């Protein structure tokens, strides 16, 4: 977990590789659907381009499908999900029905000025259609309203692991590996 621009996608890819489990990024799945012009992509794009969350019903169904695939049986790393209280409830139900559980919830902590600067840079480099300044501001607001409260929820469940997300990518990876007590 962490606000837009915290580095979730970058770190999740590395950690999933280290763990040998699939990296499931809801943002990447939505973007792949947008670029292929699927009905899911056409629906999701309306929300993504405005900096809003895709409705829970759509997102939950997509994650439910993905987690049912065979490659998720030994484990998986979720990136960008859950992001709302309702998604937390759905995820708990999905995991319950497959007798799986979360091992940890990792939060990358960053300061807001730093993430805005990163996102503006990413906009220039990659041209993501949701990386314009107005949309970035809205995505941050939505994060603080809807997703930040989940951090307390997972803290009370004893699952929360917080890692400082500032600095070089490899330094942050090192902190995550240490915090989760993984072999690298
Ligand atoms: P970032 O972490 O930079 O916000 P993501 O790639 O994780 O980017 O997500 C991009 C967009 O995809 C979000 O702004 C939102 O519109 C949509 N999205 C991704 N995950 C979810 C989710 N769990 N629930 C609702 N919408 C989501």
Tab-separated table of C-alpha atoms and ligand atoms in Angstrom:
chain	number	residue	atom	x	y	z
A	1	UNK	CA	0.000	0.000	0.000
A	2	UNK	CA	0.993	3.619	-0.407
A	3	UNK	CA	-0.120	6.699	-2.324
A	4	UNK	CA	0.201	6.993	-6.104
A	5	UNK	CA	3.870	7.437	-6.901
A	6	UNK	CA	5.087	5.636	-3.761
A	7	UNK	CA	6.826	3.035	-5.912
A	8	UNK	CA	4.452	0.131	-5.313
A	9	UNK	CA	4.616	-1.196	-8.868
A	10	UNK	CA	8.399	-1.055	-9.093
A	11	UNK	CA	8.969	-2.730	-5.727
A	12	UNK	CA	6.155	-5.248	-6.160
A	13	UNK	CA	7.726	-6.555	-9.374
A	14	UNK	CA	11.069	-7.140	-7.629
A	15	UNK	CA	9.606	-8.692	-4.476
A	16	UNK	CA	7.265	-11.001	-6.427
A	17	UNK	CA	10.264	-12.204	-8.429
A	18	UNK	CA	12.229	-12.853	-5.223
A	19	UNK	CA	9.317	-14.770	-3.752
A	20	UNK	CA	8.573	-16.626	-6.996
A	21	UNK	CA	4.896	-15.664	-6.909
A	22	UNK	CA	2.736	-13.784	-9.432
A	23	UNK	CA	2.663	-9.988	-9.191
A	24	UNK	CA	-0.970	-8.971	-9.497
A	25	UNK	CA	-1.342	-5.276	-10.189
A	26	UNK	CA	-4.937	-4.146	-10.646
A	27	UNK	CA	-3.649	-0.954	-12.327
A	28	UNK	CA	-1.620	-3.020	-14.850
A	29	UNK	CA	-4.583	-5.310	-15.579
A	30	UNK	CA	-6.833	-2.295	-16.120
A	31	UNK	CA	-4.244	-0.636	-18.381
A	32	UNK	CA	-3.813	-3.826	-20.440
A	33	UNK	CA	-7.593	-3.947	-20.918
A	34	UNK	CA	-7.664	-0.274	-21.874
A	35	UNK	CA	-4.971	-0.746	-24.505
A	36	UNK	CA	-6.720	-3.846	-25.915
A	37	UNK	CA	-10.046	-2.011	-26.004
A	38	UNK	CA	-11.933	-4.733	-24.091
A	39	UNK	CA	-15.348	-3.917	-22.540
A	40	UNK	CA	-13.660	-3.936	-19.100
A	41	UNK	CA	-11.038	-1.494	-20.397
A	42	UNK	CA	-13.624	0.834	-21.915
A	43	UNK	CA	-15.502	0.911	-18.596
A	44	UNK	CA	-12.379	1.289	-16.423
A	45	UNK	CA	-10.879	4.067	-18.516
A	46	UNK	CA	-13.686	6.498	-17.691
A	47	UNK	CA	-12.713	6.347	-14.028
A	48	UNK	CA	-8.950	6.061	-14.401
A	49	UNK	CA	-8.652	9.135	-16.604
A	50	UNK	CA	-10.528	11.157	-13.980
A	51	UNK	CA	-8.330	9.904	-11.131
A	52	UNK	CA	-11.259	8.010	-9.568
A	53	UNK	CA	-11.368	4.392	-8.497
A	54	UNK	CA	-12.998	1.881	-10.793
A	55	UNK	CA	-16.240	0.723	-9.076
A	56	UNK	CA	-15.734	-2.012	-6.471
A	57	UNK	CA	-18.019	-4.487	-8.262
A	58	UNK	CA	-15.893	-4.376	-11.411
A	59	UNK	CA	-12.575	-4.499	-9.559
A	60	UNK	CA	-13.584	-7.265	-7.155
A	61	UNK	CA	-14.832	-9.513	-9.971
A	62	UNK	CA	-11.570	-9.042	-11.847
A	63	UNK	CA	-9.427	-9.886	-8.803
A	64	UNK	CA	-11.618	-12.865	-7.931
A	65	UNK	CA	-11.009	-14.293	-11.425
A	66	UNK	CA	-7.286	-13.665	-11.276
A	67	UNK	CA	-6.833	-15.237	-7.834
A	68	UNK	CA	-8.708	-18.331	-8.986
A	69	UNK	CA	-5.983	-19.077	-11.569
A	70	UNK	CA	-3.691	-22.032	-10.794
A	71	UNK	CA	-0.543	-19.934	-10.520
A	72	UNK	CA	-1.994	-18.189	-7.440
A	73	UNK	CA	-2.452	-21.379	-5.437
A	74	UNK	CA	1.034	-21.261	-3.821
A	75	UNK	CA	0.792	-17.514	-3.136
A	76	UNK	CA	0.704	-14.108	-4.807
A	77	UNK	CA	1.570	-10.474	-4.297
A	78	UNK	CA	-1.268	-7.975	-4.676
A	79	UNK	CA	-0.333	-4.477	-5.822
A	80	UNK	CA	-3.014	-1.796	-5.728
A	81	UNK	CA	-5.685	-3.985	-4.168
A	82	UNK	CA	-7.550	-3.712	-1.830
A	83	UNK	CA	-8.054	0.050	-1.989
A	84	UNK	CA	-11.458	0.458	-0.321
A	85	UNK	CA	-13.120	-0.931	2.800
A	86	UNK	CA	-15.493	-2.905	0.585
A	87	UNK	CA	-12.569	-4.455	-1.298
A	88	UNK	CA	-11.036	-5.513	2.031
A	89	UNK	CA	-14.250	-7.376	2.852
A	90	UNK	CA	-14.303	-9.057	-0.543
A	91	UNK	CA	-10.662	-10.064	-0.326
A	92	UNK	CA	-11.195	-11.562	3.117
A	93	UNK	CA	-14.092	-13.596	1.695
A	94	UNK	CA	-12.079	-14.727	-1.357
A	95	UNK	CA	-9.166	-15.842	0.805
A	96	UNK	CA	-11.489	-17.596	3.230
A	97	UNK	CA	-13.032	-19.651	0.460
A	98	UNK	CA	-9.619	-20.813	-0.795
A	99	UNK	CA	-8.234	-21.352	2.738
A	100	UNK	CA	-5.544	-18.723	2.130
A	101	UNK	CA	-4.574	-15.744	4.271
A	102	UNK	CA	-2.480	-12.607	4.027
A	103	UNK	CA	1.028	-12.932	5.462
A	104	UNK	CA	1.687	-9.206	5.531
A	105	UNK	CA	0.449	-5.840	4.335
A	106	UNK	CA	3.330	-3.642	3.294
A	107	UNK	CA	3.023	0.134	3.332
A	108	UNK	CA	5.565	2.293	1.504
A	109	UNK	CA	5.651	5.634	3.313
A	110	UNK	CA	6.587	8.742	1.312
A	111	UNK	CA	6.001	12.457	1.591
A	112	UNK	CA	3.372	14.030	-0.601
A	113	UNK	CA	5.639	16.618	-2.275
A	114	UNK	CA	8.025	13.852	-3.265
A	115	UNK	CA	5.297	11.693	-4.822
A	116	UNK	CA	3.868	14.605	-6.798
A	117	UNK	CA	7.360	15.312	-8.184
A	118	UNK	CA	7.793	11.624	-9.103
A	119	UNK	CA	4.419	11.470	-10.845
A	120	UNK	CA	5.082	14.624	-12.834
A	121	UNK	CA	8.404	13.072	-13.929
A	122	UNK	CA	6.701	9.796	-14.856
A	123	UNK	CA	4.130	11.741	-16.895
A	124	UNK	CA	6.944	13.280	-18.931
A	125	UNK	CA	8.718	9.928	-19.413
A	126	UNK	CA	5.828	7.505	-20.000
A	127	UNK	CA	2.854	9.667	-20.953
A	128	UNK	CA	0.326	7.779	-18.806
A	129	UNK	CA	-3.076	9.381	-19.443
A	130	UNK	CA	-3.818	9.598	-15.695
A	131	UNK	CA	-0.558	11.389	-14.897
A	132	UNK	CA	-1.643	14.993	-15.651
A	133	UNK	CA	-1.347	17.418	-12.748
A	134	UNK	CA	-5.088	17.782	-12.036
A	135	UNK	CA	-5.624	14.050	-12.192
A	136	UNK	CA	-2.580	13.409	-9.984
A	137	UNK	CA	-4.045	15.751	-7.367
A	138	UNK	CA	-7.391	13.946	-7.523
A	139	UNK	CA	-5.731	10.512	-7.255
A	140	UNK	CA	-3.948	11.635	-4.098
A	141	UNK	CA	-7.211	12.942	-2.591
A	142	UNK	CA	-8.986	9.697	-3.379
A	143	UNK	CA	-6.112	7.747	-1.820
A	144	UNK	CA	-6.223	9.731	1.419
A	145	UNK	CA	-10.026	9.542	1.623
A	146	UNK	CA	-10.625	5.925	0.658
A	147	UNK	CA	-7.417	3.928	1.018
A	148	UNK	CA	-5.386	5.468	3.854
A	149	UNK	CA	-7.972	4.267	6.443
A	150	UNK	CA	-7.195	0.646	5.465
A	151	UNK	CA	-3.724	1.067	6.943
A	152	UNK	CA	-5.163	1.368	10.450
A	153	UNK	CA	-7.435	-1.561	9.788
A	154	UNK	CA	-4.524	-3.809	8.837
A	155	UNK	CA	-2.456	-2.435	11.725
A	156	UNK	CA	-5.104	-3.612	14.174
A	157	UNK	CA	-4.976	-7.042	12.512
A	158	UNK	CA	-1.229	-7.138	13.190
A	159	UNK	CA	-0.399	-7.457	9.472
A	160	UNK	CA	1.037	-4.012	8.774
A	161	UNK	CA	4.721	-3.630	7.914
A	162	UNK	CA	5.850	-0.054	7.186
A	163	UNK	CA	8.893	0.739	5.085
A	164	UNK	CA	10.353	4.128	4.176
A	165	UNK	CA	9.797	4.511	0.415
A	166	UNK	CA	12.171	7.449	-0.077
A	167	UNK	CA	15.562	7.003	-1.713
A	168	UNK	CA	17.056	4.780	-4.387
A	169	UNK	CA	14.958	1.900	-5.708
A	170	UNK	CA	17.542	-0.672	-4.589
A	171	UNK	CA	17.739	0.834	-1.081
A	172	UNK	CA	13.970	0.623	-0.721
A	173	UNK	CA	14.054	-2.991	-1.953
A	174	UNK	CA	16.695	-3.760	0.674
A	175	UNK	CA	14.506	-2.294	3.414
A	176	UNK	CA	11.523	-4.347	2.259
A	177	UNK	CA	13.563	-7.553	2.146
A	178	UNK	CA	14.781	-6.866	5.685
A	179	UNK	CA	11.347	-5.875	7.004
A	180	UNK	CA	9.689	-8.997	5.599
A	181	UNK	CA	12.677	-11.120	6.607
A	182	UNK	CA	13.058	-12.481	3.047
A	183	UNK	CA	16.180	-14.112	1.647
A	184	UNK	CA	17.596	-12.041	-1.224
B	1	LIG	P1	-1.179	4.375	-8.810
B	1	LIG	O1	-0.697	3.474	-7.724
B	1	LIG	O2	-0.083	5.204	-9.390
B	1	LIG	O3	-2.402	5.148	-8.457
B	1	LIG	P2	-2.229	2.087	-10.286
B	1	LIG	O4	-1.576	1.609	-11.518
B	1	LIG	O5	-2.174	1.222	-9.097
B	1	LIG	O6	-1.611	3.506	-10.057
B	1	LIG	O7	-3.776	2.408	-10.590
B	1	LIG	C1	-4.169	3.245	-11.660
B	1	LIG	C2	-5.683	3.443	-11.635
B	1	LIG	O8	-6.351	2.174	-11.801
B	1	LIG	C3	-6.258	3.992	-10.327
B	1	LIG	O9	-6.162	5.406	-10.241
B	1	LIG	C4	-7.717	3.495	-10.435
B	1	LIG	O10	-8.491	4.272	-11.325
B	1	LIG	C5	-7.549	2.121	-11.048
B	1	LIG	N1	-7.419	1.086	-9.973
B	1	LIG	C6	-6.315	0.333	-9.715
B	1	LIG	N2	-6.536	-0.487	-8.677
B	1	LIG	C7	-7.814	-0.250	-8.255
B	1	LIG	C8	-8.629	-0.750	-7.215
B	1	LIG	N3	-8.181	-1.694	-6.363
B	1	LIG	N4	-9.883	-0.262	-7.087
B	1	LIG	C9	-10.359	0.653	-7.922
B	1	LIG	N5	-9.642	1.200	-8.923
B	1	LIG	C10	-8.378	0.756	-9.093
